[in-house]
Coordinates of C-alpha atoms in Angstrom, one line a residue:
M1 CA 14.7 122.8 -8.8
S2 CA 18.4 121.8 -8.7
F3 CA 19.3 118.6 -9.8
L4 CA 22.1 118.7 -7.2
P5 CA 21.0 117.3 -4.4
Y6 CA 19.3 114.4 -6.3
A7 CA 23.0 113.4 -7.6
P8 CA 23.8 110.9 -4.9
F9 CA 20.8 109.2 -5.6
A10 CA 21.4 109.3 -9.1
F11 CA 24.9 107.6 -8.5
G12 CA 23.4 104.8 -6.6
V13 CA 20.9 103.9 -9.4
A14 CA 23.4 104.0 -11.9
A15 CA 25.7 101.7 -10.1
A16 CA 23.0 99.2 -10.4
V17 CA 22.3 99.8 -14.0
V18 CA 26.1 99.8 -14.7
A19 CA 26.6 96.1 -13.0
M20 CA 23.4 95.0 -14.8
V21 CA 24.8 95.9 -18.1
F22 CA 28.2 94.7 -17.9
D23 CA 26.7 91.3 -16.4
A24 CA 24.8 91.3 -19.8
W25 CA 28.5 91.2 -21.4
G26 CA 29.5 88.5 -19.1
D27 CA 32.1 91.1 -17.8
R28 CA 31.4 90.8 -13.8
R29 CA 34.6 92.2 -12.7
S30 CA 33.8 95.6 -14.4
A31 CA 30.5 94.9 -13.0
V32 CA 31.8 95.2 -9.5
A33 CA 34.4 97.7 -10.1
G34 CA 31.8 99.9 -11.9
A35 CA 29.4 99.8 -9.1
V36 CA 32.3 100.5 -6.3
A37 CA 33.2 103.9 -8.1
L38 CA 29.9 105.2 -8.6
L39 CA 28.6 104.4 -4.8
A40 CA 32.0 106.0 -3.9
A41 CA 31.0 109.3 -6.2
G42 CA 27.5 109.1 -4.8
A43 CA 28.9 109.1 -1.3
A44 CA 31.2 112.3 -1.8
A45 CA 28.4 114.0 -3.2
A46 CA 26.0 113.3 -0.9
A47 CA 28.7 114.5 1.6
W48 CA 29.7 117.6 -0.4
T49 CA 25.9 119.2 -1.0
G50 CA 24.6 118.0 2.1
T51 CA 21.9 116.2 0.5
V52 CA 19.0 116.3 3.6
S53 CA 19.4 120.4 3.5
G54 CA 18.9 120.1 0.3
L55 CA 15.4 117.9 0.0
Q56 CA 14.0 119.0 3.3
G57 CA 14.2 122.6 3.2
E58 CA 13.0 123.9 6.4
A59 CA 12.0 120.5 7.8
V60 CA 12.6 119.9 11.6
R61 CA 15.8 117.7 12.0
S62 CA 17.8 117.4 15.4
G63 CA 20.3 120.5 14.5
G64 CA 20.5 119.0 10.9
S65 CA 22.5 116.2 12.4
M66 CA 21.6 113.1 10.4
S67 CA 23.0 115.6 7.0
L68 CA 25.6 112.9 6.3
A69 CA 23.1 109.7 6.9
P70 CA 22.6 109.4 3.1
A71 CA 26.8 109.8 2.5
A72 CA 27.3 107.1 5.0
C73 CA 24.5 104.6 3.3
L74 CA 26.3 104.9 -0.2
A75 CA 29.8 104.5 1.4
L76 CA 29.2 101.4 3.0
G77 CA 27.2 100.2 0.2
A78 CA 30.9 100.7 -1.9
L79 CA 32.6 99.3 1.3
V80 CA 30.9 96.0 0.9
V81 CA 30.8 95.7 -2.6
A82 CA 34.7 96.4 -2.5
G83 CA 35.4 94.0 0.2
C84 CA 33.4 91.2 -1.5
A85 CA 34.9 92.0 -5.1
R86 CA 36.6 88.7 -5.7
S87 CA 33.6 86.2 -4.9
L88 CA 30.9 88.7 -6.6
S89 CA 33.4 88.4 -9.5
T90 CA 33.5 84.7 -9.8
D91 CA 29.7 84.2 -8.8
R92 CA 27.0 84.1 -11.3
R93 CA 24.8 85.8 -9.2
G94 CA 27.5 88.2 -8.1
S95 CA 26.6 91.0 -10.9
R96 CA 22.6 90.7 -9.3
I97 CA 24.2 90.9 -5.8
V98 CA 26.0 93.8 -6.8
A99 CA 23.0 95.5 -8.5
L100 CA 20.7 95.0 -5.5
S101 CA 23.2 96.2 -3.2
A102 CA 23.6 99.5 -4.8
L103 CA 19.9 100.2 -4.8
T104 CA 19.9 99.0 -1.4
A105 CA 22.5 101.6 -0.5
A106 CA 20.5 104.5 -2.5
S107 CA 17.4 103.6 -1.0
S108 CA 18.4 103.8 2.5
A109 CA 20.1 106.9 1.8
L110 CA 16.9 108.3 0.2
V111 CA 15.2 107.1 3.7
A112 CA 17.1 109.1 5.6
A113 CA 17.2 112.3 3.4
A114 CA 13.3 112.0 2.5
G115 CA 11.6 115.5 3.1
D116 CA 7.9 113.9 2.9
V117 CA 6.4 111.0 4.1
G118 CA 5.1 110.0 1.1
V119 CA 9.0 109.8 -0.5
L120 CA 9.9 108.4 3.0
F121 CA 7.3 105.3 2.2
L122 CA 8.2 104.8 -1.5
A123 CA 12.0 104.7 0.0
V124 CA 11.0 102.1 2.6
E125 CA 9.5 99.9 0.3
M126 CA 12.2 100.0 -2.2
L127 CA 14.5 98.9 0.6
A128 CA 12.8 96.0 1.4
L129 CA 12.1 95.1 -1.9
C130 CA 16.0 95.0 -2.7
G131 CA 16.3 93.1 0.9
Y132 CA 13.6 90.3 -0.3
G133 CA 15.7 90.1 -4.0
L134 CA 19.2 90.0 -1.8
V135 CA 17.9 87.0 0.7
A136 CA 16.4 85.3 -2.7
L137 CA 19.6 85.2 -4.5
G138 CA 21.1 82.8 -1.5
G139 CA 19.6 80.0 -4.1
T140 CA 19.0 77.5 -1.9
D141 CA 15.5 76.2 -1.1
R142 CA 16.2 77.7 2.6
A143 CA 17.0 81.3 1.1
R144 CA 13.9 81.8 -1.1
E145 CA 11.7 80.4 2.1
A146 CA 13.2 83.4 4.2
A147 CA 12.6 85.5 1.2
M148 CA 9.2 84.7 0.8
K149 CA 8.5 85.1 4.9
W150 CA 10.3 88.6 4.9
F151 CA 7.7 89.6 2.2
V152 CA 4.8 88.5 4.0
Q153 CA 5.5 89.8 7.0
G154 CA 6.9 93.0 5.2
S155 CA 3.2 93.3 3.5
V156 CA 1.6 93.4 7.2
A157 CA 4.5 96.6 7.9
T158 CA 3.3 98.3 4.4
V159 CA -0.2 98.4 6.2
V160 CA 0.9 99.9 9.2
F161 CA 2.7 102.1 7.5
V162 CA 0.1 103.4 5.0
I163 CA -2.5 103.8 8.2
G164 CA 0.2 105.9 10.4
T165 CA 0.5 107.9 7.0
A166 CA -3.6 108.4 6.8
V167 CA -3.5 109.5 10.1
L168 CA -1.3 112.3 10.1
M169 CA -2.3 113.1 6.7
G170 CA -5.9 113.6 8.1
R171 CA -4.7 115.8 10.5
T172 CA -2.7 118.0 8.7
G173 CA -5.5 118.8 5.6
G174 CA -3.7 116.6 3.3
S175 CA 0.4 117.8 3.2
L176 CA 2.6 115.1 4.1
R177 CA 5.5 117.3 4.4
Y178 CA 7.8 116.8 7.4
S179 CA 7.8 120.8 8.3
A180 CA 3.8 120.5 8.0
I181 CA 3.5 117.1 10.6
A182 CA 6.0 118.7 12.9
A183 CA 4.1 121.8 12.8
L184 CA 1.0 119.6 13.5
A185 CA 2.5 117.8 16.4
A186 CA 3.3 121.1 18.0
A187 CA 0.0 122.5 17.8
S188 CA -1.8 119.4 18.3
P189 CA -0.2 117.4 20.5
D190 CA -3.2 115.0 21.0
V191 CA -3.6 111.1 21.1
P192 CA -4.5 110.5 17.2
V193 CA -1.1 112.2 16.5
A194 CA 0.6 110.2 19.0
V195 CA -1.2 107.0 17.2
G196 CA 0.1 108.2 13.6
F197 CA 3.7 108.5 14.8
V198 CA 3.8 105.2 16.5
L199 CA 2.5 103.5 13.3
L200 CA 5.6 105.1 11.3
I201 CA 8.1 104.2 13.9
A202 CA 6.7 100.9 14.0
A203 CA 7.1 99.9 10.5
L204 CA 10.4 101.5 10.5
A205 CA 11.0 99.1 13.6
F206 CA 10.7 96.4 11.4
K207 CA 12.8 97.4 8.9
L208 CA 15.3 97.8 11.2
G209 CA 14.6 94.6 12.8
A210 CA 13.5 95.6 16.2
F211 CA 11.7 93.4 18.7
P212 CA 8.9 92.2 18.2
M213 CA 9.4 93.1 14.3
H214 CA 12.7 90.7 14.2
S215 CA 11.7 87.4 12.9
W216 CA 12.7 87.9 9.4
M217 CA 16.2 88.7 10.9
P218 CA 17.9 85.3 11.5
D219 CA 16.7 83.7 8.4
A220 CA 17.7 86.3 6.3
Y221 CA 21.0 87.0 7.5
E222 CA 21.9 83.2 7.5
T223 CA 20.5 82.2 4.1
A224 CA 21.7 85.2 2.3
A225 CA 24.9 85.5 0.7
P226 CA 27.8 87.3 3.0
A227 CA 28.0 90.1 0.9
A228 CA 24.2 90.5 0.4
A229 CA 23.9 90.2 4.5
A230 CA 26.6 92.6 4.7
V231 CA 25.1 95.3 2.8
M232 CA 21.4 94.6 4.6
A233 CA 23.1 94.9 8.1
S234 CA 25.3 98.0 7.4
A235 CA 24.1 100.2 4.6
G236 CA 20.0 99.0 5.1
K237 CA 20.4 100.3 8.6
V238 CA 21.9 103.9 8.6
G239 CA 18.6 105.3 6.7
P240 CA 15.6 104.0 8.7
L241 CA 17.2 105.0 12.3
A242 CA 18.0 108.7 10.7
A243 CA 13.7 108.5 10.0
A244 CA 13.1 106.9 13.3
V245 CA 15.1 109.8 14.6
W246 CA 13.1 112.6 13.0
L247 CA 10.0 111.2 14.1
A248 CA 10.9 111.1 17.9
V249 CA 12.1 114.7 17.7
A250 CA 9.2 115.9 15.8
V251 CA 6.4 115.2 18.1
T252 CA 6.1 117.0 20.9
G253 CA 4.1 117.6 24.3
S254 CA 1.9 114.7 25.8
A255 CA 1.7 113.0 22.5
G256 CA 5.8 113.2 22.2
S257 CA 6.0 111.5 25.7
R258 CA 3.4 108.6 24.5
V259 CA 5.3 108.7 21.1
V260 CA 8.9 108.5 23.3
R261 CA 7.4 105.6 26.0
V262 CA 7.1 103.4 22.9
V263 CA 10.3 103.9 21.3
A264 CA 12.0 103.5 25.0
A265 CA 10.0 99.6 25.3
I266 CA 11.1 98.9 21.5
A267 CA 14.6 100.0 22.5
L268 CA 14.6 97.9 26.0
C269 CA 12.7 94.5 24.7
S270 CA 15.1 94.6 21.6
I271 CA 18.1 94.8 24.3
V272 CA 17.1 91.8 26.4
F273 CA 15.6 89.6 23.4
G274 CA 18.4 90.0 21.1
N275 CA 21.2 89.0 23.8
L276 CA 18.8 86.5 25.0
A277 CA 18.7 84.4 21.8
A278 CA 22.2 84.9 20.4
L279 CA 23.9 83.2 23.6
R280 CA 21.8 80.4 22.2
Q281 CA 23.4 80.6 18.5
R282 CA 25.7 77.9 17.1
S283 CA 25.8 79.5 13.8
L284 CA 28.2 82.5 13.5
A285 CA 25.9 84.2 10.8
R286 CA 22.7 83.5 13.1
M287 CA 24.3 84.9 16.1
L288 CA 25.3 88.2 14.1
A289 CA 21.6 88.4 13.1
Y290 CA 20.3 88.0 16.3
S291 CA 23.1 90.2 18.1
G292 CA 22.2 93.1 15.3
I293 CA 18.6 93.2 17.2
A294 CA 20.4 93.9 20.6
Q295 CA 22.5 96.4 18.3
V296 CA 19.1 98.1 17.1
G297 CA 17.9 98.3 20.8
Y298 CA 21.0 100.0 21.7
A299 CA 20.9 102.9 18.8
L300 CA 17.0 103.3 19.3
V301 CA 18.2 104.1 23.1
G302 CA 19.6 107.6 21.8
V303 CA 16.4 108.0 19.4
P304 CA 14.0 109.9 22.1
L305 CA 16.9 112.3 23.3
G306 CA 16.0 115.3 21.2
S307 CA 19.0 117.3 20.3
R308 CA 21.2 114.6 21.8
S309 CA 19.9 111.6 19.2
S310 CA 22.7 112.8 16.6
S311 CA 24.6 110.3 18.5
V312 CA 22.5 108.0 17.0
L313 CA 24.0 108.5 13.6
V314 CA 27.4 107.9 15.5
F315 CA 26.4 104.7 16.5
A316 CA 24.7 103.8 13.2
V317 CA 27.9 104.2 11.0
L318 CA 30.6 102.8 13.5
Y319 CA 27.9 99.9 13.9
G320 CA 27.5 99.7 10.0
V321 CA 31.5 99.6 9.6
T322 CA 31.9 96.7 12.2
A323 CA 28.8 95.0 10.8
A324 CA 29.9 95.2 7.0
A325 CA 33.4 93.7 8.2
S326 CA 31.7 90.7 10.3
F327 CA 29.8 89.7 7.1
V328 CA 33.0 90.1 4.7
L329 CA 34.8 88.0 7.3
V330 CA 32.2 85.6 7.0
E331 CA 32.8 85.6 3.1
A332 CA 36.6 85.2 4.1
L333 CA 36.4 82.1 6.6
H334 CA 34.2 80.1 3.9
R335 CA 36.9 81.0 1.1
T336 CA 39.5 80.2 3.1
D337 CA 38.1 76.8 4.3
A338 CA 35.8 75.3 2.0
S339 CA 35.1 72.6 5.0
W340 CA 33.9 75.1 7.2
D341 CA 30.0 74.7 8.3
G342 CA 29.3 78.0 9.6
T343 CA 29.3 77.3 13.0
I344 CA 30.9 79.1 15.9
G345 CA 32.8 75.7 17.0
G346 CA 33.8 75.1 13.6
L347 CA 36.5 78.2 13.7
A348 CA 38.6 76.2 16.2
G349 CA 42.0 76.4 15.1
L350 CA 41.8 79.2 13.0
S351 CA 44.5 81.2 14.8
R352 CA 46.4 78.6 13.1
R353 CA 45.2 78.2 10.0
S354 CA 44.9 82.0 9.4
P355 CA 46.6 84.5 11.9
A356 CA 45.3 87.4 10.0
L357 CA 41.9 86.2 10.0
A358 CA 41.8 85.4 14.0
A359 CA 43.2 88.8 14.8
S360 CA 40.4 90.4 12.6
L361 CA 37.7 88.2 14.0
A362 CA 38.9 89.2 17.7
V363 CA 38.5 93.1 16.6
I364 CA 35.6 92.6 15.3
M365 CA 33.9 90.7 17.9
L366 CA 35.4 93.2 20.6
S367 CA 33.7 95.8 18.8
L368 CA 30.5 95.0 18.9
T369 CA 30.9 93.9 22.3
G370 CA 31.9 98.2 23.0
I371 CA 35.7 97.3 24.0
P372 CA 37.5 100.6 24.5
L373 CA 40.3 101.3 21.4
T374 CA 37.7 99.9 19.1
A375 CA 35.0 101.9 17.0
G376 CA 32.2 100.4 18.7
F377 CA 33.1 101.8 22.0
W378 CA 32.6 105.2 21.0
G379 CA 29.2 104.7 19.1
K380 CA 27.9 102.9 22.8
F381 CA 29.5 105.1 25.0
L382 CA 28.2 108.4 23.4
V383 CA 24.5 107.1 23.2
F384 CA 24.4 105.6 26.6
A385 CA 26.2 108.8 28.2
Y386 CA 23.6 111.2 26.5
A387 CA 20.7 108.7 27.8
S388 CA 22.1 108.7 31.5
V389 CA 22.3 112.5 31.2
G390 CA 18.7 113.0 29.3
G391 CA 16.6 111.5 31.7
Y392 CA 16.6 107.6 30.5
R393 CA 19.3 106.3 33.2
W394 CA 17.7 103.0 33.6
L395 CA 17.6 102.6 29.9
A396 CA 21.1 103.0 29.7
I397 CA 22.2 101.1 32.9
V398 CA 19.8 97.9 30.9
A399 CA 22.0 98.5 28.0
V400 CA 25.0 98.1 29.6
L401 CA 24.1 94.9 31.4
G402 CA 23.1 93.8 27.6
S403 CA 27.0 94.7 26.3
V404 CA 27.8 92.9 29.4
V405 CA 25.9 89.7 28.3
S406 CA 27.0 90.3 25.0
F407 CA 30.6 89.1 25.3
G408 CA 29.5 85.8 26.2
Y409 CA 28.8 84.9 22.9
Y410 CA 30.9 87.5 20.9
G411 CA 33.7 86.0 23.4
A412 CA 32.7 82.2 22.2
A413 CA 33.8 83.2 19.1
I414 CA 37.0 84.5 20.0
R415 CA 37.5 81.5 22.3
A416 CA 37.2 79.2 19.8
A417 CA 39.4 80.6 17.3
F418 CA 42.1 81.0 19.7
I419 CA 41.6 78.5 22.8
D420 CA 39.8 75.6 21.1
D421 CA 41.3 72.6 19.5
E422 CA 39.9 71.0 16.2
A423 CA 38.0 67.9 16.8
T424 CA 39.3 66.2 13.7
G425 CA 42.7 66.9 14.6
E426 CA 45.6 68.8 12.0
A427 CA 43.1 70.1 9.2
P428 CA 44.3 69.9 5.6
D429 CA 46.2 73.0 4.5
E430 CA 43.8 75.1 1.9
P431 CA 45.6 76.6 -1.2
V432 CA 46.3 80.3 -0.7
T433 CA 44.7 81.8 -4.0
D434 CA 44.3 85.4 -5.2
G435 CA 40.6 85.3 -4.2
V436 CA 41.9 84.4 -0.6
R437 CA 44.4 86.8 -0.5
L438 CA 42.3 89.8 -1.6
V439 CA 39.1 89.1 0.9
T440 CA 41.8 88.2 3.8
G441 CA 43.2 92.0 2.9
A442 CA 39.5 93.3 2.8
V443 CA 39.4 92.3 6.5
V444 CA 42.1 93.0 7.7
T445 CA 41.8 96.5 6.6
L446 CA 38.3 96.8 7.8
S447 CA 40.1 95.8 11.3
A448 CA 42.7 98.0 11.1
V449 CA 39.5 101.0 10.1
I450 CA 37.8 99.7 13.4
V451 CA 40.9 100.0 15.2
L452 CA 41.7 103.3 14.1
A453 CA 38.1 104.7 14.9
G454 CA 38.7 103.6 18.2
V455 CA 42.2 105.1 18.7
V456 CA 42.5 108.3 16.9
P457 CA 39.7 109.9 19.7
L458 CA 42.1 109.5 22.5
A459 CA 44.4 111.5 20.7
T460 CA 42.8 114.4 19.2
G461 CA 39.3 114.3 21.5
L462 CA 35.7 113.7 20.3
E463 CA 34.9 116.9 18.7
P464 CA 36.7 116.5 15.7
A465 CA 35.6 112.7 15.0
L466 CA 32.0 114.1 15.7
R467 CA 32.5 117.3 13.3
M468 CA 33.4 114.6 10.8
L469 CA 30.1 112.8 10.8
I470 CA 27.5 115.6 12.4
R471 CA 27.1 119.1 11.1

């Protein structure tokens, strides 16, 4: 068997090893640089080799639409580590965060590329273990408590996954290959098959943080280091979404209709709960966590759409870039103003203190809302449009209304940065160090990418852009 399809994952693991080796030598800068280079190489290798096609063979996919999901996972991992390079280089935990971030990206890529439910299970568990470690590295009692709570809940999700796998394995006669399970779903669309698929989707929904398997997300994202939260919110989402798409596409007939109804219900509840809960938040990171539940709901709207479910990949990649930018922004805000308490109200006066960060915050929040001329608009446009013509108009309407509601809390951050006055009068000017310049530059660059991704399709049309993401 050729090693080539496995090269991207080898690069991801090598990035983690390099980070730990250089950390042992006390050279955290080289650890960060080496990890970024290897993750970028892995992303390029995944895009060039077509990892999914190489690993899955004849497995059923929505037209091969998820073939670039592994590349997106690794690229997002590299993007986050590069964006937070300065803080990771100076933090004593930085190399460990880099190593676990690289393994998170590689695990998520393997989740997207797996052609066997057994491999999928191992990859999902590896992704979860990396997440527990990233949260625990927050270094506080709250972070360790959040990691432990997530671990306990994750154990339940693991049991659900194992039971679902056992049900499908019993029906296929022992095979866990995607092709065998897809053939089973086509030949025997009965209740046990539907139960097996629903259990697997429920386990993946937990990893995604969809309602009602969401309770780990707010504490995890708030207490983890911003770089750790960024990789979990971006690279960590793409792989499970790609796997969920395959599960929904593979099952057909009466069993398929049952599975699709479950996915639609999870999407609906995630959108409603995520948006309503986010409206009540005062912490910026916690608000991003609850809004992430709603964003997962938007993505799941596209999962039941068959051949059009490729829109989920577009949404996942564009949201991943924006989510990464949002938590890199949180890191930049902490480095720019050491007295910032992490609240949305604490952003008051940001436009005066740091116009570049304020402008970037506005771009990121508008993209998460789905406003035109930003990347987030196109992700939502494709999913909602396909849902409307694919028989799920009611779900698309709920999703659009949820996006309207979301401007209430995304807009609150923009208002605080540009309109609200600082409660304590003039804030002392913080010294502008090289670290501040670098992380600010990273945020501005990511914001420019978000705007560029939103504007280019207006000039070129959607087809050229989609061909870059889907094949």
